[in-house]
Coordinates of C-alpha atoms in Angstrom, one line a residue:
X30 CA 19.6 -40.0 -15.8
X31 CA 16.2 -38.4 -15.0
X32 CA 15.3 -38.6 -11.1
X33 CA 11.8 -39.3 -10.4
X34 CA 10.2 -36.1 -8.8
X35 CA 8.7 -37.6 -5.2
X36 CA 6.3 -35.0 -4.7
X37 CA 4.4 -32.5 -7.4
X38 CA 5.8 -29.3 -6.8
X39 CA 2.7 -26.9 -5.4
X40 CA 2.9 -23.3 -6.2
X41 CA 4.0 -20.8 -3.6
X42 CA 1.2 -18.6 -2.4
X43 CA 1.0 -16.7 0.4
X44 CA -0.9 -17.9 3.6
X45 CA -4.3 -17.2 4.3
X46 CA -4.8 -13.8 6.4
X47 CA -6.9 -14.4 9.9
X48 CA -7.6 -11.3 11.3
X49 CA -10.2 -9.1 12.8
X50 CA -12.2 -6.6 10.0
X51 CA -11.9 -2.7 10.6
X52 CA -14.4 -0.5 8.1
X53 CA -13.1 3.0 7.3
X54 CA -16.2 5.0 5.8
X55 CA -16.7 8.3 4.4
X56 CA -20.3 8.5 3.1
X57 CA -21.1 5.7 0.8
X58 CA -17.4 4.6 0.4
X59 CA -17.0 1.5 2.7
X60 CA -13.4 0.1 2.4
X61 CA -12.8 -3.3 5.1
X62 CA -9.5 -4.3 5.9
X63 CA -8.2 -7.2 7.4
X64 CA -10.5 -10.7 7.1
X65 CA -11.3 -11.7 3.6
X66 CA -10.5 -7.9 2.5
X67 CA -7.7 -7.6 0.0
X68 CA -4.6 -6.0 1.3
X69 CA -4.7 -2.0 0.7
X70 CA -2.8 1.2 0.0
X71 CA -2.4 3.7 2.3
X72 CA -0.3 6.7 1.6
X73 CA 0.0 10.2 3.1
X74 CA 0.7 13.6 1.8
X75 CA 3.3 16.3 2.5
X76 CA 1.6 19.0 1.9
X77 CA 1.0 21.5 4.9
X78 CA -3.1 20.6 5.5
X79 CA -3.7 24.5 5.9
X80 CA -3.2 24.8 2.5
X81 CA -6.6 23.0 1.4
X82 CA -6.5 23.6 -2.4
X83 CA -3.1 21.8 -2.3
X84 CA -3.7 19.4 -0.3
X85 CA -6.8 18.1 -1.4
X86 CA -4.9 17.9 -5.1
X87 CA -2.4 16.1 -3.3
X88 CA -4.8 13.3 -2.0
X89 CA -6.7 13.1 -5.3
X90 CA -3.4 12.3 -6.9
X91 CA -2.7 9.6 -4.7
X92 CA -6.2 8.6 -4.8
X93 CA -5.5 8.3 -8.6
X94 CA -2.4 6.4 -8.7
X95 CA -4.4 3.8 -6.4
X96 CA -4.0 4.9 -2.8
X97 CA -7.1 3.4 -1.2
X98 CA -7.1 5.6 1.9
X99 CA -4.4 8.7 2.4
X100 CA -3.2 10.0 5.7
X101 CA -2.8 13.7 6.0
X102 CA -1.2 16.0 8.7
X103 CA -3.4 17.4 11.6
X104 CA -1.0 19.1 14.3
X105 CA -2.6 22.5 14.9
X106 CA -6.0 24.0 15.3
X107 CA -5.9 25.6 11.9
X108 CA -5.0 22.4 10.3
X109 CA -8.3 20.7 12.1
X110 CA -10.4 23.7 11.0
X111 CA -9.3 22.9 7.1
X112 CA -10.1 19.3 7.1
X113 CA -13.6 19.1 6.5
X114 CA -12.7 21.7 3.6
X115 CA -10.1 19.6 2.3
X116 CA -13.3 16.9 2.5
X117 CA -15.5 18.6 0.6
X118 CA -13.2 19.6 -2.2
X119 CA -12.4 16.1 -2.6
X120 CA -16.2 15.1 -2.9
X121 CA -16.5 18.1 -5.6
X122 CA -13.8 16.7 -7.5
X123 CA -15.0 12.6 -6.8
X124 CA -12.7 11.7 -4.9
X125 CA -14.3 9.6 -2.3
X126 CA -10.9 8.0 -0.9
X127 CA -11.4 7.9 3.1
X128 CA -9.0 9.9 5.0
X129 CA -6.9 9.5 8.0
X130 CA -5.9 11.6 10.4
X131 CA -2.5 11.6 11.9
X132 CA -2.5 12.8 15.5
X133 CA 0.2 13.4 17.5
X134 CA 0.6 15.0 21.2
X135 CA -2.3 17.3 21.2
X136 CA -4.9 15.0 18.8
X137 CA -7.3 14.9 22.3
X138 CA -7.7 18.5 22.2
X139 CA -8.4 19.0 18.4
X140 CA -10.6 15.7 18.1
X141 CA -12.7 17.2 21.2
X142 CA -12.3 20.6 20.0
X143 CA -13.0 20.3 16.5
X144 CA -16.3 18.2 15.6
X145 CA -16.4 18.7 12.1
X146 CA -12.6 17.8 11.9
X147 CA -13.3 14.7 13.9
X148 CA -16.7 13.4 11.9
X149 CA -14.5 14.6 8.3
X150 CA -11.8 12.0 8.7
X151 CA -12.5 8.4 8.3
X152 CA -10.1 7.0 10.6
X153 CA -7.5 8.0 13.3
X154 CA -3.8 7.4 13.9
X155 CA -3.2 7.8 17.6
X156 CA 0.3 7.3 18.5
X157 CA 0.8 5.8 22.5
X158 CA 4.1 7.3 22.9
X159 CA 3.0 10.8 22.2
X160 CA -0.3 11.1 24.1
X161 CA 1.1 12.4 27.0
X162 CA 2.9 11.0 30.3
X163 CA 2.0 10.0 33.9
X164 CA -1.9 10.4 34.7
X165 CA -2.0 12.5 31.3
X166 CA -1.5 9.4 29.0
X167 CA -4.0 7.7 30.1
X168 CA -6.7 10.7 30.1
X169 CA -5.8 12.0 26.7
X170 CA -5.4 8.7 25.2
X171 CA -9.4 8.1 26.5
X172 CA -10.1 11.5 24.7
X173 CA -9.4 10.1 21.2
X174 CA -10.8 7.0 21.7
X175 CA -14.1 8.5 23.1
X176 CA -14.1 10.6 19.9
X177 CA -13.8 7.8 17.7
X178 CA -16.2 6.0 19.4
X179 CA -18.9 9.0 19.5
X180 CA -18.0 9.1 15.7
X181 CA -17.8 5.8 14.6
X182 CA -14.2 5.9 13.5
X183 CA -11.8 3.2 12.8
X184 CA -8.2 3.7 14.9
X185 CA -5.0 2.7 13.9
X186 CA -2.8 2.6 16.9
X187 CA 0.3 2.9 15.6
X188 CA 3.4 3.0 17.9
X189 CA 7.2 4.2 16.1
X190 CA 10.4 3.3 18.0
X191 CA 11.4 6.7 17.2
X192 CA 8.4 7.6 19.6
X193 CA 8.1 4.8 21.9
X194 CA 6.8 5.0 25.3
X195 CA 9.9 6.1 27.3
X196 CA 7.7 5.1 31.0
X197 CA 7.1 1.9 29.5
X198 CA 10.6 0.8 27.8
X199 CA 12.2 2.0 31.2
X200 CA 9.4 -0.1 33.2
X201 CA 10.2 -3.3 31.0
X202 CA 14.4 -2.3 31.2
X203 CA 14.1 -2.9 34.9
X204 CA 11.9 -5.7 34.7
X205 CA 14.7 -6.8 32.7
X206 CA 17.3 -6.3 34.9
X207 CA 16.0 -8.2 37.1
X208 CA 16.0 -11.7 34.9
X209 CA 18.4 -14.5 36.1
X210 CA 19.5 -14.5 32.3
X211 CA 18.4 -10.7 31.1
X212 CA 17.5 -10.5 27.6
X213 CA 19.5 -8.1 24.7
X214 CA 18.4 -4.6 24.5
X215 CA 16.5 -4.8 21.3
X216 CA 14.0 -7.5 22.4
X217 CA 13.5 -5.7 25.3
X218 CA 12.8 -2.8 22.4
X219 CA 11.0 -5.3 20.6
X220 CA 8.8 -6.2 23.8
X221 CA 8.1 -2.6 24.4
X222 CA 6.8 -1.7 21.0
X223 CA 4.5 -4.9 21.0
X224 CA 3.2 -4.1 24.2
X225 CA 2.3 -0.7 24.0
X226 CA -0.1 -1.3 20.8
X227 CA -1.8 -4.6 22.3
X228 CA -2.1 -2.9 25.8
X229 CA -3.6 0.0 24.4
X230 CA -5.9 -1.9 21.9
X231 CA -7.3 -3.6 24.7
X232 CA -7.5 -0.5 26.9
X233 CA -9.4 0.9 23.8
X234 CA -12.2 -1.9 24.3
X235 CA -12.5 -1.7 27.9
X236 CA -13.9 1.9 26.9
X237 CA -16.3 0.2 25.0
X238 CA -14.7 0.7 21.7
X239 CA -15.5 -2.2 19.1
X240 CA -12.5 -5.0 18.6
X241 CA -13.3 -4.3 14.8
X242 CA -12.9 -0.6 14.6
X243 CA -9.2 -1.3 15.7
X244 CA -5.9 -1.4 13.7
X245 CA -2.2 -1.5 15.0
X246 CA 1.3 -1.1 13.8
X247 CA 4.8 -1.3 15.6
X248 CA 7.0 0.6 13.0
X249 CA 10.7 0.2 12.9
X250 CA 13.3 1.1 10.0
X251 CA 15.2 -2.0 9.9
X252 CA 14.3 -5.1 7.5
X253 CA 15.1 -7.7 9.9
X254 CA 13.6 -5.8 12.9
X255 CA 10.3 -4.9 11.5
X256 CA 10.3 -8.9 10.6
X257 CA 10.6 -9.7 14.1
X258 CA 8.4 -7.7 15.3
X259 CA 4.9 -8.5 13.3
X260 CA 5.7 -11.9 13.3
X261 CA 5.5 -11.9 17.0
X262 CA 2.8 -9.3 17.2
X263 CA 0.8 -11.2 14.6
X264 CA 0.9 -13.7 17.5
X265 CA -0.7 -12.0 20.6
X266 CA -3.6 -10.4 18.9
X267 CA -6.0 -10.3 15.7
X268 CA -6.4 -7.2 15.3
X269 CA -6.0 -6.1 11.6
X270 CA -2.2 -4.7 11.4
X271 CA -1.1 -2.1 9.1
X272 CA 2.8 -2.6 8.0
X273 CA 5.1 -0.6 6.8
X274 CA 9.0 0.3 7.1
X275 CA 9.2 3.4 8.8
X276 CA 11.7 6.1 7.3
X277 CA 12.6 3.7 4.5
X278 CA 14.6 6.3 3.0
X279 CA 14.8 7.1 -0.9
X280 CA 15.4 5.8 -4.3
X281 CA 16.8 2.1 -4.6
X282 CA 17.5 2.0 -0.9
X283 CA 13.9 2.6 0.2
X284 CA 12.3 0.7 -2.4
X285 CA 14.4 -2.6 -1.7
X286 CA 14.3 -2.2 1.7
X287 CA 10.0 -1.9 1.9
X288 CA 9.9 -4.7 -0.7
X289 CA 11.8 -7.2 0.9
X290 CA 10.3 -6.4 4.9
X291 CA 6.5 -6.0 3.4
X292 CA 6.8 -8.8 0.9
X293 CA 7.9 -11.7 3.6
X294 CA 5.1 -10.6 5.5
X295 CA 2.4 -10.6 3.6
X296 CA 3.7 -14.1 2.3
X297 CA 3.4 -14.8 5.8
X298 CA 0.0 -14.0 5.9
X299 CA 0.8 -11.1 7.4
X300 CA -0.4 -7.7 7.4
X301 CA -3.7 -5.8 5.6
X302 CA -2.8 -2.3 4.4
X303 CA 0.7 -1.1 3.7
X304 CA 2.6 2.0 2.8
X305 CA 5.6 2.3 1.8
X306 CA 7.3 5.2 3.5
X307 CA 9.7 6.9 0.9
X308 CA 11.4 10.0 0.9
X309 CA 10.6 11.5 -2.5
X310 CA 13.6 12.1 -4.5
X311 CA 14.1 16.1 -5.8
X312 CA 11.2 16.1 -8.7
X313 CA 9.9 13.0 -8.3
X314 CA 5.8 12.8 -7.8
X315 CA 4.5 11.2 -4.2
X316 CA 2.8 8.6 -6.0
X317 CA 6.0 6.7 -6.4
X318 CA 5.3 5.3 -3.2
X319 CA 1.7 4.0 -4.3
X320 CA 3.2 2.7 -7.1
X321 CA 5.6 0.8 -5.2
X322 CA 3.2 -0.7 -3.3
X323 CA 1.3 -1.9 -5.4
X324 CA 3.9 -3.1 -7.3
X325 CA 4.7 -5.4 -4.1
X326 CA 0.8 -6.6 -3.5
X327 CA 0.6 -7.1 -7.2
X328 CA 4.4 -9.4 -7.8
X329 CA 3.1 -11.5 -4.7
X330 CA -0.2 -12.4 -6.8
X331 CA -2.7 -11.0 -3.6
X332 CA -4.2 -8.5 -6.4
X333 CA -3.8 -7.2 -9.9
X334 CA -3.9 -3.1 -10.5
X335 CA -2.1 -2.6 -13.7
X336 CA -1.7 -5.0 -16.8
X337 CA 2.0 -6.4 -16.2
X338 CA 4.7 -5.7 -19.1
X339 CA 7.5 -8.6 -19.0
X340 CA 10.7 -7.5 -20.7
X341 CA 14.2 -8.8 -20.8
X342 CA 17.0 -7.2 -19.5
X343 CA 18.7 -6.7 -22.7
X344 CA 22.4 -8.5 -23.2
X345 CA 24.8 -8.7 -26.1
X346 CA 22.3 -10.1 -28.4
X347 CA 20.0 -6.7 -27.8
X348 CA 22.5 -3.9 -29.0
X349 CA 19.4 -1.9 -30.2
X350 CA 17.4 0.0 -27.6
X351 CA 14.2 -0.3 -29.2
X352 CA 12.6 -3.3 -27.5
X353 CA 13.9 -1.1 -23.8
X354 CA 11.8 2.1 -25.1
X355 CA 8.8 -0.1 -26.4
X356 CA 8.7 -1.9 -22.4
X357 CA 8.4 1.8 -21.0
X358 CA 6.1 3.2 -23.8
X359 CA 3.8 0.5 -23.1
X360 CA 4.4 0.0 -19.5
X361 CA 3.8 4.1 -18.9
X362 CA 0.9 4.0 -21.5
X363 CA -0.9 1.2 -19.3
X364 CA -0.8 2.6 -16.2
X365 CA -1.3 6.1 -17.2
X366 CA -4.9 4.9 -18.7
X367 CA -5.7 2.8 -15.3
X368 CA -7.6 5.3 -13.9
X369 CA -10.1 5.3 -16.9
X370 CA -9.9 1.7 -18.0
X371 CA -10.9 0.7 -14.1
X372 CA -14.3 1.0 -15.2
X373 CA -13.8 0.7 -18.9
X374 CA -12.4 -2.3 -19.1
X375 CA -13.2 -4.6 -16.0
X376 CA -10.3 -7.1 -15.5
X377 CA -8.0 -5.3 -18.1
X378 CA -5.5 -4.9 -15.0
X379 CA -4.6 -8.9 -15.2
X380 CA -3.4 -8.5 -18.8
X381 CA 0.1 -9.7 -19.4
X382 CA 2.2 -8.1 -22.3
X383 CA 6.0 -9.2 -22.5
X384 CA 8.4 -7.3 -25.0
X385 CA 11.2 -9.0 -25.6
X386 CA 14.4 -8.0 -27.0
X387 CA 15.6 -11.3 -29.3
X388 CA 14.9 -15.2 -30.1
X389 CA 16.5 -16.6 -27.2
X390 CA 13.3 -16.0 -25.0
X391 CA 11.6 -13.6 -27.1
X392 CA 8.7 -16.0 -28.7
X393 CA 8.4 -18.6 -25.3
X394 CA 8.1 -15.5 -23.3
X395 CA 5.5 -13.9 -25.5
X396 CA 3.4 -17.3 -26.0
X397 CA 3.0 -17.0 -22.0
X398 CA 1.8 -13.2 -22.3
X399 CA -1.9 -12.4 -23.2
X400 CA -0.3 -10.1 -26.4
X401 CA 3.5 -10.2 -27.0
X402 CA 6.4 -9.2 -29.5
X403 CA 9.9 -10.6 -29.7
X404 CA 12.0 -7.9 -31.6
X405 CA 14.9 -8.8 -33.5
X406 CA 18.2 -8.7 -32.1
X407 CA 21.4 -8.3 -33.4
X408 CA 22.3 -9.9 -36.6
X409 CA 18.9 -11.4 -36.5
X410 CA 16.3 -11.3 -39.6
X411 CA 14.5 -7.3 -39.2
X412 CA 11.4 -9.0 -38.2
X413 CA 9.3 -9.2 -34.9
X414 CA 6.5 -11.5 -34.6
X415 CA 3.5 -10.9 -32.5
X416 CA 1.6 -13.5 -30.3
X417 CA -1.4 -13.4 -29.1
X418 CA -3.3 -15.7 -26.3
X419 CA -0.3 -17.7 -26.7
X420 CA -0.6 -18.1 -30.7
X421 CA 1.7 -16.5 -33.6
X422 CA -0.9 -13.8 -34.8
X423 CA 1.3 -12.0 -37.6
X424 CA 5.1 -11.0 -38.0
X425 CA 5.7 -6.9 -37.9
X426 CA 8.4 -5.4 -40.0
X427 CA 9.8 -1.8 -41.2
X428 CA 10.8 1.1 -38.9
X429 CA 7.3 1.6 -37.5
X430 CA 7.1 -1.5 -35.7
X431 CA 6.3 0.4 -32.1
X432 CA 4.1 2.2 -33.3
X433 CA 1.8 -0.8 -35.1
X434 CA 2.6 -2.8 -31.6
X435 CA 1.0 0.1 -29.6
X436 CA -2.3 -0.1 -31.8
X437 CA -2.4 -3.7 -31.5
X438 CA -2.3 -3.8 -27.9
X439 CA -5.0 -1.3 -28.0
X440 CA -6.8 -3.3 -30.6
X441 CA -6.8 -6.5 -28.1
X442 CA -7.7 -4.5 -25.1
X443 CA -11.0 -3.5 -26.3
X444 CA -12.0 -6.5 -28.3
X445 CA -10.7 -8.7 -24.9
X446 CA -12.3 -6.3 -22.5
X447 CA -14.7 -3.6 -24.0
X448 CA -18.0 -4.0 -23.1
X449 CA -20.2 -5.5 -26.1
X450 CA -22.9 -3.3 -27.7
X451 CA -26.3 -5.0 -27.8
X452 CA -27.9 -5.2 -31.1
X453 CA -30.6 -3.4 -32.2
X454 CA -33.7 -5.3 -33.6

């Protein structure tokens, strides 16, 4: 028996962002976030910002990979006097990715006493819990934000329980204390974090400071914990908010971790630039973390960077390796040709490509691909036919079947989404 479905099943999508728009600008680069903008990268380097050369290399990298604005170090004089170096090599190079700079306990001073470090960077993070204490705070925090203001910067105030304002979590413990029915210890925590970035936001515009030239964050390193918090924060403001696990930690651990916090957000409507915050593993590039993001933003459908490659896990039908080292020959081949195709090939990074490993799935999968190959598996027929926009286009054989696969894919690229010469008269 076949039940009746009662309602057509709608597709999941996430919910519609409703938020305040904060421009970051460096020259004629204008990126928005938050409103209508799509959800963006941010990443930051590791480099020590006195070395310019190498930090400069490090930004255009993640630049490259598709960080949309990068955060670099500036904790000492000599580190402010290098930025608007670090600036102009990255315009030489054309690199025009805005950059951010990440202040902490003496950013006052080195915005005040650095102009060209303070008109170099496109945005600032000021943290509230390291801006100073008592009558300080308040003085040093109006130095940045008369800075940014004199500048035309966008903020992010970004507050990090591993930083958190220690006056105002002990102000909000004893206002605690005091309940009839006190609450736990980490929403008091919670309260504390969310407070100190909406209190300063809206210290920030009694200064004078734009509403729009504002971003926050309330960082955290647990799943359920950062949850809590922007859920709630989303709440009490609309300012744009910037997400992102703080000290994710490496490898599987981070990746899983930033995936599932950052993806229920965003499918929340949540959030409008990211980064996910992973300790690079020995040898591995700091682009994995741009990669990961966008990886995230891409599986939730908000935006499309590289052409997707669908391939099956592999089982005891799939004894052979091959179709496994086809998936990561195309799948590297792709996204190492991203940065040209970009402007080569508008739209080339919604292509779908599915290399499959036997008959089981192999030709339904590839019928739902723009271009895809089911290999044989074992005991199967040495064959391995190719689709194309969802029709059988021609059956590849022999032991140079990757090979021919590559071409066609490059073949359908540049038919699909090459730009057509004009004819001559």
């Amino acid at each position: 028996m076949i039940m009746e479905p009662c309602l057509p099943i709608e597709p999941a999508a996430p919910k519609a962002r409703d938020t305040r728009q904060a421009r970051a600008v460096w020259g004629s680069r204008v990126v928005t976030i938050g409103g209508d903008a799509p959800v963006r990268i941010q990443s930051m380097t590791n480099t020590d910002t006195v070395d310019a050369i190498g930090t400069a290399i490090q930004v255009k990298e993640l630049a490259i990979a598709g960080s949309e604005l990068v955060r670099i170090t500036v904790n000492t004089p000599e580190a402010a006097q290098q930025v608007p170096y670090i600036r102009e090599q990255l315009d030489r190079m054309g690199i025009d990715v805005p950059l951010i700079g990440d202040f902490h306990y003496n950013g006052h001073r080195l915005l005040t006493d650095y102009p060209d470090c303070a008109q170099a960077l496109s945005k600032y993070r000021i943290n509230p819990g390291n801006v100073g204490k008592g009558d300080k705070r308040d003085r040093q925090f109006g130095q940045m934000i008369e800075a940014a203001m004199k500048w035309s910067k966008v903020v992010r105030i970004g507050v990090n329980w591993g930083s958190l304002d220690q006056e105002l979590l002990a102000h909000l413990m004893d206002v605690n204390s005091a309940r009839a029915e006190p609450w736990e210890a980490k929403s008091v925590m919670y309260e504390a974090l969310i407070t100190s970035a909406v209190e300063s936001a809206h210290r920030a515009v009694e200064m004078g400071m734009d509403a729009n030239q504002i971003i926050l964050s309330c960082k955290v390193s647990g799943v359920q914990d950062l949850i809590s918090v922007y859920r709630e924060l989303a709440k009490r403001c609309d300012y744009a908010l910037h997400l992102g696990l703080t000290e994710a930690g490496m490898g599987t651990k981070g990746t899983v971790a930033s995936s599932v916090a950052l993806g229920i957000l965003l499918q929340e409507g949540i959030g409008d630039t990211i980064r996910v915050s992973l300790t690079p593993q020995p040898g591995e590039a700091r682009t994995q973390e741009v990669v990961i993001a966008s990886e995230i933003i891409q599986g939730l459908g908000l935006r499309s960077f590289v052409p997707s490659v669908t391939a099956c896990p592999g089982c005891g039908r799939t004894t052979s390796t091959t179709f496994q080292e086809l998936a990561k020959q195309i799948d590297d081949y792709l996204r190492a040709q991203m940065p040209v195709w970009r402007a080569k090939y508008p739209g080339v990074e919604k292509m779908k490509v599915a290399v499959m490993g036997c008959i089981v799935n192999g030709p339904g999968e590839s019928k739902h691909a723009d271009i895809g190959i089911s290999l044989p598996g074992t005991g199967e027929a040495p064959a391995a036919p190719v689709f194309i926009d969802g029709h059988k286009a021609l059956t590849l054989r022999g032991d140079n079947i990757a090979n021919e696969f590559h071409q066609i894919v490059e073949n359908y690229i540049e038919k699909r989404f090459g730009t057509p010469v004009a004819e001559h008269a």
